[in-house]
PDB file of C-alpha atoms in Angstrom:
ATOM      1  CA  GLU A   1       4.143   2.748  18.200  1.00  0.00           C
ATOM      2  CA  ASP A   2       0.793   2.127  16.109  1.00  0.00           C
ATOM      3  CA  GLN A   3       2.028   0.690  12.885  1.00  0.00           C
ATOM      4  CA  VAL A   4      -0.503  -0.683   9.531  1.00  0.00           C
ATOM      5  CA  THR A   5       0.718  -1.774   6.724  1.00  0.00           C
ATOM      6  CA  GLN A   6      -1.491  -2.489   3.058  1.00  0.00           C
ATOM      7  CA  SER A   7      -0.761  -4.877   0.628  1.00  0.00           C
ATOM      8  CA  PRO A   8      -0.304  -4.731  -2.168  1.00  0.00           C
ATOM      9  CA  GLU A   9       0.559  -1.173  -3.075  1.00  0.00           C
ATOM     10  CA  ALA A  10      -1.309  -1.185  -6.826  1.00  0.00           C
ATOM     11  CA  LEU A  11      -3.353  -3.585  -8.413  1.00  0.00           C
ATOM     12  CA  ARG A  12      -4.722  -3.518 -11.934  1.00  0.00           C
ATOM     13  CA  LEU A  13      -8.292  -5.762 -12.561  1.00  0.00           C
ATOM     14  CA  GLN A  14     -10.215  -6.605 -15.457  1.00  0.00           C
ATOM     15  CA  GLU A  15     -14.156  -5.612 -14.583  1.00  0.00           C
ATOM     16  CA  GLY A  16     -15.495  -8.743 -12.860  1.00  0.00           C
ATOM     17  CA  GLU A  17     -12.396  -9.905 -11.567  1.00  0.00           C
ATOM     18  CA  SER A  18     -12.716 -10.104  -7.710  1.00  0.00           C
ATOM     19  CA  SER A  19      -9.876  -9.505  -5.675  1.00  0.00           C
ATOM     20  CA  SER A  20      -9.055  -8.537  -2.073  1.00  0.00           C
ATOM     21  CA  LEU A  21      -6.579  -5.963  -0.338  1.00  0.00           C
ATOM     22  CA  ASN A  22      -4.944  -7.205   3.239  1.00  0.00           C
ATOM     23  CA  CYS A  23      -4.124  -4.267   5.628  1.00  0.00           C
ATOM     24  CA  SER A  24      -2.274  -5.808   8.270  1.00  0.00           C
ATOM     25  CA  TYR A  25      -1.939  -3.516  12.039  1.00  0.00           C
ATOM     26  CA  THR A  26       0.441  -3.714  15.275  1.00  0.00           C
ATOM     27  CA  VAL A  27      -1.550  -1.928  17.616  1.00  0.00           C
ATOM     28  CA  SER A  28      -2.246  -2.210  21.195  1.00  0.00           C
ATOM     29  CA  GLY A  29      -6.028  -2.287  22.768  1.00  0.00           C
ATOM     30  CA  LEU A  30      -7.752  -1.782  19.276  1.00  0.00           C
ATOM     31  CA  ARG A  31     -10.348   0.394  19.164  1.00  0.00           C
ATOM     32  CA  GLY A  32     -11.480   0.327  16.057  1.00  0.00           C
ATOM     33  CA  LEU A  33     -10.559  -0.241  12.259  1.00  0.00           C
ATOM     34  CA  PHE A  34     -11.326   1.631   9.131  1.00  0.00           C
ATOM     35  CA  TRP A  35     -11.513   1.752   5.904  1.00  0.00           C
ATOM     36  CA  TYR A  36     -11.900   4.725   3.712  1.00  0.00           C
ATOM     37  CA  ARG A  37     -11.840   4.929  -0.023  1.00  0.00           C
ATOM     38  CA  GLN A  38      -9.880   8.345  -1.794  1.00  0.00           C
ATOM     39  CA  ASP A  39     -10.224   9.690  -5.825  1.00  0.00           C
ATOM     40  CA  PRO A  40      -7.352  11.842  -6.496  1.00  0.00           C
ATOM     41  CA  GLY A  41      -7.405  15.009  -4.652  1.00  0.00           C
ATOM     42  CA  LYS A  42     -10.098  14.286  -2.628  1.00  0.00           C
ATOM     43  CA  GLY A  43     -10.609  13.493   0.791  1.00  0.00           C
ATOM     44  CA  PRO A  44     -11.434  10.223   2.492  1.00  0.00           C
ATOM     45  CA  GLU A  45     -14.642   9.088   2.237  1.00  0.00           C
ATOM     46  CA  PHE A  46     -15.819   6.653   5.079  1.00  0.00           C
ATOM     47  CA  LEU A  47     -16.305   2.729   3.597  1.00  0.00           C
ATOM     48  CA  PHE A  48     -16.435   0.327   6.945  1.00  0.00           C
ATOM     49  CA  THR A  49     -15.912   0.881  10.666  1.00  0.00           C
ATOM     50  CA  LEU A  50     -14.924  -3.088  12.386  1.00  0.00           C
ATOM     51  CA  TYR A  51     -14.565  -3.169  16.560  1.00  0.00           C
ATOM     52  CA  SER A  52     -13.456  -7.091  16.656  1.00  0.00           C
ATOM     53  CA  ALA A  53     -11.924 -10.362  15.364  1.00  0.00           C
ATOM     54  CA  GLY A  54     -14.336 -11.652  13.272  1.00  0.00           C
ATOM     55  CA  GLU A  55     -16.533  -8.795  12.265  1.00  0.00           C
ATOM     56  CA  GLU A  56     -17.584  -8.467   8.624  1.00  0.00           C
ATOM     57  CA  LYS A  57     -19.659  -5.635   6.816  1.00  0.00           C
ATOM     58  CA  GLU A  58     -20.542  -5.760   3.394  1.00  0.00           C
ATOM     59  CA  LYS A  59     -21.868  -2.481   1.200  1.00  0.00           C
ATOM     60  CA  GLU A  60     -22.685  -3.235  -2.496  1.00  0.00           C
ATOM     61  CA  ARG A  61     -19.933  -5.100  -3.926  1.00  0.00           C
ATOM     62  CA  LEU A  62     -17.421  -4.106  -0.547  1.00  0.00           C
ATOM     63  CA  LYS A  63     -17.020  -6.625   2.200  1.00  0.00           C
ATOM     64  CA  ALA A  64     -14.278  -5.992   4.791  1.00  0.00           C
ATOM     65  CA  THR A  65     -13.372  -8.340   7.335  1.00  0.00           C
ATOM     66  CA  LEU A  66     -11.369  -8.169  10.510  1.00  0.00           C
ATOM     67  CA  THR A  67      -9.363 -10.111  12.237  1.00  0.00           C
ATOM     68  CA  LYS A  68      -6.883 -10.349  15.038  1.00  0.00           C
ATOM     69  CA  LYS A  69      -3.909  -8.935  13.078  1.00  0.00           C
ATOM     70  CA  GLU A  70      -5.753  -8.513   9.981  1.00  0.00           C
ATOM     71  CA  SER A  71      -8.429  -6.918   7.247  1.00  0.00           C
ATOM     72  CA  PHE A  72      -9.269  -7.685   4.145  1.00  0.00           C
ATOM     73  CA  LEU A  73     -11.461  -5.459   1.962  1.00  0.00           C
ATOM     74  CA  HIS A  74     -13.178  -7.672  -1.180  1.00  0.00           C
ATOM     75  CA  ILE A  75     -14.433  -6.285  -3.873  1.00  0.00           C
ATOM     76  CA  THR A  76     -16.634  -8.225  -5.747  1.00  0.00           C
ATOM     77  CA  ALA A  77     -17.067  -8.202  -9.768  1.00  0.00           C
ATOM     78  CA  PRO A  78     -15.565  -4.905  -9.613  1.00  0.00           C
ATOM     79  CA  LYS A  79     -16.742  -1.746 -11.805  1.00  0.00           C
ATOM     80  CA  PRO A  80     -14.418   0.576 -13.355  1.00  0.00           C
ATOM     81  CA  GLU A  81     -15.834   3.162 -11.003  1.00  0.00           C
ATOM     82  CA  ASP A  82     -14.289   1.686  -7.779  1.00  0.00           C
ATOM     83  CA  SER A  83     -10.904   2.735  -9.043  1.00  0.00           C
ATOM     84  CA  ALA A  84      -9.441   4.722  -6.322  1.00  0.00           C
ATOM     85  CA  THR A  85      -7.215   4.298  -3.441  1.00  0.00           C
ATOM     86  CA  TYR A  86      -8.391   2.337  -0.307  1.00  0.00           C
ATOM     87  CA  LEU A  87      -7.625   3.178   2.677  1.00  0.00           C
ATOM     88  CA  CYS A  88      -7.276   1.060   5.693  1.00  0.00           C
ATOM     89  CA  ALA A  89      -6.644   2.750   9.674  1.00  0.00           C
ATOM     90  CA  VAL A  90      -6.419   1.805  13.117  1.00  0.00           C
ATOM     91  CA  GLN A  91      -7.517   3.788  15.813  1.00  0.00           C
ATOM     92  CA  ALA A  92      -6.161   2.875  18.996  1.00  0.00           C
ATOM     93  CA  ARG A  93      -6.110   4.537  22.815  1.00  0.00           C
ATOM     94  CA  ARG A  94      -3.869   6.218  23.363  1.00  0.00           C
ATOM     95  CA  ARG A  95      -0.231   5.701  25.622  1.00  0.00           C
ATOM     96  CA  ASP A  96       0.641   9.057  26.630  1.00  0.00           C
ATOM     97  CA  SER A  97      -1.053  11.647  28.669  1.00  0.00           C
ATOM     98  CA  GLY A  98      -1.076  13.760  25.716  1.00  0.00           C
ATOM     99  CA  GLY A  99      -2.703  13.605  22.217  1.00  0.00           C
ATOM    100  CA  SER A 100      -6.134  12.507  21.460  1.00  0.00           C
ATOM    101  CA  ASN A 101      -7.537   9.289  22.034  1.00  0.00           C
ATOM    102  CA  TYR A 102      -9.020   8.776  18.684  1.00  0.00           C
ATOM    103  CA  LYS A 103      -6.200   9.398  16.557  1.00  0.00           C
ATOM    104  CA  LEU A 104      -6.312   7.275  13.392  1.00  0.00           C
ATOM    105  CA  THR A 105      -2.851   5.730  11.823  1.00  0.00           C
ATOM    106  CA  PHE A 106      -3.204   4.987   8.227  1.00  0.00           C
ATOM    107  CA  GLY A 107      -1.693   2.762   6.134  1.00  0.00           C
ATOM    108  CA  LYS A 108       0.090   4.016   2.844  1.00  0.00           C
ATOM    109  CA  GLY A 109      -2.838   2.794   0.826  1.00  0.00           C
ATOM    110  CA  THR A 110      -3.849   0.497  -2.407  1.00  0.00           C
ATOM    111  CA  LEU A 111      -3.877   1.632  -4.995  1.00  0.00           C
ATOM    112  CA  LEU A 112      -6.576  -0.365  -7.106  1.00  0.00           C
ATOM    113  CA  THR A 113      -7.298   0.054 -10.610  1.00  0.00           C
ATOM    114  CA  VAL A 114     -10.811  -1.423 -12.826  1.00  0.00           C
ATOM    115  CA  ASN A 115     -10.394  -1.953 -16.191  1.00  0.00           C
ATOM    116  CA  PRO A 116     -13.316  -1.966 -18.664  1.00  0.00           C
TER     117      PRO A 116
ATOM    118  CA  GLY B   1     -25.530  12.884   7.265  1.00  0.00           C
ATOM    119  CA  ALA B   2     -22.215  12.953   8.224  1.00  0.00           C
ATOM    120  CA  VAL B   3     -21.014  16.022   5.830  1.00  0.00           C
ATOM    121  CA  VAL B   4     -18.164  17.875   6.200  1.00  0.00           C
ATOM    122  CA  SER B   5     -16.832  20.460   3.869  1.00  0.00           C
ATOM    123  CA  GLN B   6     -13.634  23.189   3.895  1.00  0.00           C
ATOM    124  CA  HIS B   7     -12.965  26.161   2.106  1.00  0.00           C
ATOM    125  CA  PRO B   8     -10.902  26.836   0.626  1.00  0.00           C
ATOM    126  CA  SER B   9     -10.183  24.145  -2.361  1.00  0.00           C
ATOM    127  CA  TRP B  10      -6.625  25.224  -3.377  1.00  0.00           C
ATOM    128  CA  VAL B  11      -4.833  27.921  -2.055  1.00  0.00           C
ATOM    129  CA  ILE B  12      -1.803  29.710  -3.963  1.00  0.00           C
ATOM    130  CA  CYS B  13       0.214  32.283  -1.563  1.00  0.00           C
ATOM    131  CA  LYS B  14       3.730  33.729  -1.378  1.00  0.00           C
ATOM    132  CA  SER B  15       5.901  33.312   0.883  1.00  0.00           C
ATOM    133  CA  GLY B  16       5.809  34.502   4.745  1.00  0.00           C
ATOM    134  CA  THR B  17       2.677  34.867   4.241  1.00  0.00           C
ATOM    135  CA  SER B  18      -0.777  33.094   6.368  1.00  0.00           C
ATOM    136  CA  VAL B  19      -3.306  31.072   5.347  1.00  0.00           C
ATOM    137  CA  LYS B  20      -6.157  30.243   6.696  1.00  0.00           C
ATOM    138  CA  ILE B  21      -8.567  26.863   6.069  1.00  0.00           C
ATOM    139  CA  GLU B  22     -11.458  26.271   7.195  1.00  0.00           C
ATOM    140  CA  CYS B  23     -13.289  23.296   8.008  1.00  0.00           C
ATOM    141  CA  ARG B  24     -17.151  23.101   9.078  1.00  0.00           C
ATOM    142  CA  SER B  25     -19.429  20.251   9.923  1.00  0.00           C
ATOM    143  CA  LEU B  26     -22.868  20.531   7.917  1.00  0.00           C
ATOM    144  CA  ASP B  27     -24.965  18.452   8.803  1.00  0.00           C
ATOM    145  CA  PHE B  28     -23.738  17.427  12.284  1.00  0.00           C
ATOM    146  CA  GLN B  29     -22.148  18.888  15.562  1.00  0.00           C
ATOM    147  CA  ALA B  30     -18.247  17.564  15.666  1.00  0.00           C
ATOM    148  CA  THR B  31     -17.200  17.353  18.677  1.00  0.00           C
ATOM    149  CA  THR B  32     -13.923  16.488  17.845  1.00  0.00           C
ATOM    150  CA  MET B  33     -12.049  17.869  14.344  1.00  0.00           C
ATOM    151  CA  PHE B  34      -8.572  16.821  13.401  1.00  0.00           C
ATOM    152  CA  TRP B  35      -6.281  18.454  10.854  1.00  0.00           C
ATOM    153  CA  TYR B  36      -3.976  15.883   8.401  1.00  0.00           C
ATOM    154  CA  ARG B  37      -2.082  16.691   6.102  1.00  0.00           C
ATOM    155  CA  GLN B  38      -0.938  14.025   3.011  1.00  0.00           C
ATOM    156  CA  PHE B  39       1.892  14.296   0.941  1.00  0.00           C
ATOM    157  CA  PRO B  40       1.974  13.170  -2.672  1.00  0.00           C
ATOM    158  CA  LYS B  41       1.783   9.272  -2.923  1.00  0.00           C
ATOM    159  CA  GLN B  42       1.548   9.518   0.903  1.00  0.00           C
ATOM    160  CA  SER B  43      -0.681   7.835   3.582  1.00  0.00           C
ATOM    161  CA  LEU B  44      -2.425  10.701   6.153  1.00  0.00           C
ATOM    162  CA  MET B  45      -0.298  12.591   9.032  1.00  0.00           C
ATOM    163  CA  LEU B  46      -2.256  13.980  12.078  1.00  0.00           C
ATOM    164  CA  MET B  47      -1.093  17.681  12.348  1.00  0.00           C
ATOM    165  CA  ALA B  48      -3.120  18.275  15.951  1.00  0.00           C
ATOM    166  CA  THR B  49      -6.332  17.271  16.908  1.00  0.00           C
ATOM    167  CA  SER B  50      -8.809  20.161  18.713  1.00  0.00           C
ATOM    168  CA  ASN B  51     -12.158  19.717  20.604  1.00  0.00           C
ATOM    169  CA  GLU B  52     -14.731  23.166  20.896  1.00  0.00           C
ATOM    170  CA  GLY B  53     -13.614  25.153  23.114  1.00  0.00           C
ATOM    171  CA  SER B  54      -9.595  24.056  24.152  1.00  0.00           C
ATOM    172  CA  LYS B  55      -6.529  24.011  23.144  1.00  0.00           C
ATOM    173  CA  ALA B  56      -5.619  21.651  19.737  1.00  0.00           C
ATOM    174  CA  THR B  57      -3.886  18.852  20.820  1.00  0.00           C
ATOM    175  CA  TYR B  58      -0.217  18.552  18.376  1.00  0.00           C
ATOM    176  CA  GLU B  59       1.310  15.762  17.435  1.00  0.00           C
ATOM    177  CA  GLN B  60       5.158  15.402  18.092  1.00  0.00           C
ATOM    178  CA  GLY B  61       6.556  17.628  15.776  1.00  0.00           C
ATOM    179  CA  VAL B  62       4.179  20.206  14.630  1.00  0.00           C
ATOM    180  CA  GLU B  63       5.333  23.153  15.429  1.00  0.00           C
ATOM    181  CA  LYS B  64       2.598  24.815  17.384  1.00  0.00           C
ATOM    182  CA  ASP B  65       2.798  28.654  16.446  1.00  0.00           C
ATOM    183  CA  LYS B  66       3.287  27.138  12.734  1.00  0.00           C
ATOM    184  CA  PHE B  67       0.340  25.874  12.238  1.00  0.00           C
ATOM    185  CA  LEU B  68      -2.844  28.168  14.336  1.00  0.00           C
ATOM    186  CA  ILE B  69      -5.679  25.581  15.358  1.00  0.00           C
ATOM    187  CA  ASN B  70      -8.951  27.284  16.380  1.00  0.00           C
ATOM    188  CA  HIS B  71     -12.706  25.340  17.286  1.00  0.00           C
ATOM    189  CA  ALA B  72     -14.246  28.247  18.182  1.00  0.00           C
ATOM    190  CA  SER B  73     -17.594  26.016  17.367  1.00  0.00           C
ATOM    191  CA  LEU B  74     -19.397  22.818  17.129  1.00  0.00           C
ATOM    192  CA  THR B  75     -19.184  23.048  13.645  1.00  0.00           C
ATOM    193  CA  LEU B  76     -16.233  25.526  12.741  1.00  0.00           C
ATOM    194  CA  SER B  77     -12.610  24.722  12.875  1.00  0.00           C
ATOM    195  CA  THR B  78     -10.001  26.161  11.127  1.00  0.00           C
ATOM    196  CA  LEU B  79      -6.146  26.170  10.765  1.00  0.00           C
ATOM    197  CA  THR B  80      -4.422  28.879   9.988  1.00  0.00           C
ATOM    198  CA  VAL B  81      -0.619  28.047   8.294  1.00  0.00           C
ATOM    199  CA  THR B  82       1.605  31.048   9.257  1.00  0.00           C
ATOM    200  CA  SER B  83       4.353  32.419   8.004  1.00  0.00           C
ATOM    201  CA  ALA B  84       4.238  29.359   4.980  1.00  0.00           C
ATOM    202  CA  HIS B  85       6.794  28.458   3.275  1.00  0.00           C
ATOM    203  CA  PRO B  86       7.257  26.843   0.173  1.00  0.00           C
ATOM    204  CA  GLU B  87       7.980  23.358   2.271  1.00  0.00           C
ATOM    205  CA  ASP B  88       4.939  24.081   3.680  1.00  0.00           C
ATOM    206  CA  SER B  89       2.993  23.614   0.041  1.00  0.00           C
ATOM    207  CA  SER B  90       0.965  20.198   1.001  1.00  0.00           C
ATOM    208  CA  PHE B  91      -2.799  18.900   0.826  1.00  0.00           C
ATOM    209  CA  TYR B  92      -4.514  19.514   4.560  1.00  0.00           C
ATOM    210  CA  ILE B  93      -7.169  17.543   5.180  1.00  0.00           C
ATOM    211  CA  CYS B  94     -10.315  17.406   8.069  1.00  0.00           C
ATOM    212  CA  SER B  95     -11.956  15.672   9.407  1.00  0.00           C
ATOM    213  CA  ALA B  96     -14.219  15.601  12.483  1.00  0.00           C
ATOM    214  CA  ARG B  97     -16.474  13.033  14.915  1.00  0.00           C
ATOM    215  CA  GLY B  98     -19.869  13.880  16.318  1.00  0.00           C
ATOM    216  CA  GLN B  99     -21.946  12.130  19.494  1.00  0.00           C
ATOM    217  CA  GLY B 100     -22.987   9.702  18.164  1.00  0.00           C
ATOM    218  CA  PHE B 101     -20.696   8.333  15.610  1.00  0.00           C
ATOM    219  CA  GLN B 102     -18.616   5.804  17.427  1.00  0.00           C
ATOM    220  CA  GLU B 103     -15.571   5.793  16.747  1.00  0.00           C
ATOM    221  CA  THR B 104     -15.619   7.657  13.169  1.00  0.00           C
ATOM    222  CA  GLN B 105     -14.201  10.337  11.796  1.00  0.00           C
ATOM    223  CA  TYR B 106     -15.752  11.884   8.742  1.00  0.00           C
ATOM    224  CA  PHE B 107     -13.192  14.020   6.459  1.00  0.00           C
ATOM    225  CA  GLY B 108     -13.209  16.867   4.604  1.00  0.00           C
ATOM    226  CA  PRO B 109     -12.707  17.156   0.489  1.00  0.00           C
ATOM    227  CA  GLY B 110      -9.358  18.961   1.063  1.00  0.00           C
ATOM    228  CA  THR B 111      -7.417  22.052   0.724  1.00  0.00           C
ATOM    229  CA  ARG B 112      -4.352  21.911  -1.509  1.00  0.00           C
ATOM    230  CA  LEU B 113      -2.026  25.250  -0.499  1.00  0.00           C
ATOM    231  CA  LEU B 114       0.980  26.022  -2.975  1.00  0.00           C
ATOM    232  CA  VAL B 115       3.349  28.362  -1.087  1.00  0.00           C
ATOM    233  CA  LEU B 116       5.626  29.879  -3.778  1.00  0.00           C
TER     234      LEU B 116
END
């Protein structure tokens, strides 16, 4: 069974204090690892897709990296508007006969709070 | 690009009634749409996957007769919660995947359902 574990569950930073969020995963045949941002009461907003170990992607103050067992979301000099829950999800080819070949398995997320 | 909308954004209904939620891809054709539910402080759980013009594929434990899914066109999928009960109260979120987006799913803003 695919599993995704995110840590820490919650992270409180001061504005400008850089840090990293972790996403550990267990999946057979990884098709892709996804990072989303979710604000309270809203749907997830797409950030990055990573497909293979060693891949890195950047967007403004965010940088995502991928290894064979985990992914990191690095936040450089965060601002209060970066406060949100960050979700990690993996996609693997389904082994059962039915179901979706594009199923995303989500972690529980990391609640990031950036204080001014 | 890649905008997904949902309607309504929130709904309150009486126990025993049915509720329909619409999910639309506004600027792309969604070959596959997904329905998730999310309980407070929990992760997203996939309920079902639908491909345009074919029957939806439901995840284990999801009642097909209770959660009716229709994906009649490349831009519209609907989720109908039949004979809703208080335990069906949750945050329902759809996502869509189109050709050319590789594996990425784009999410709608979500629909909050409260069954009294």
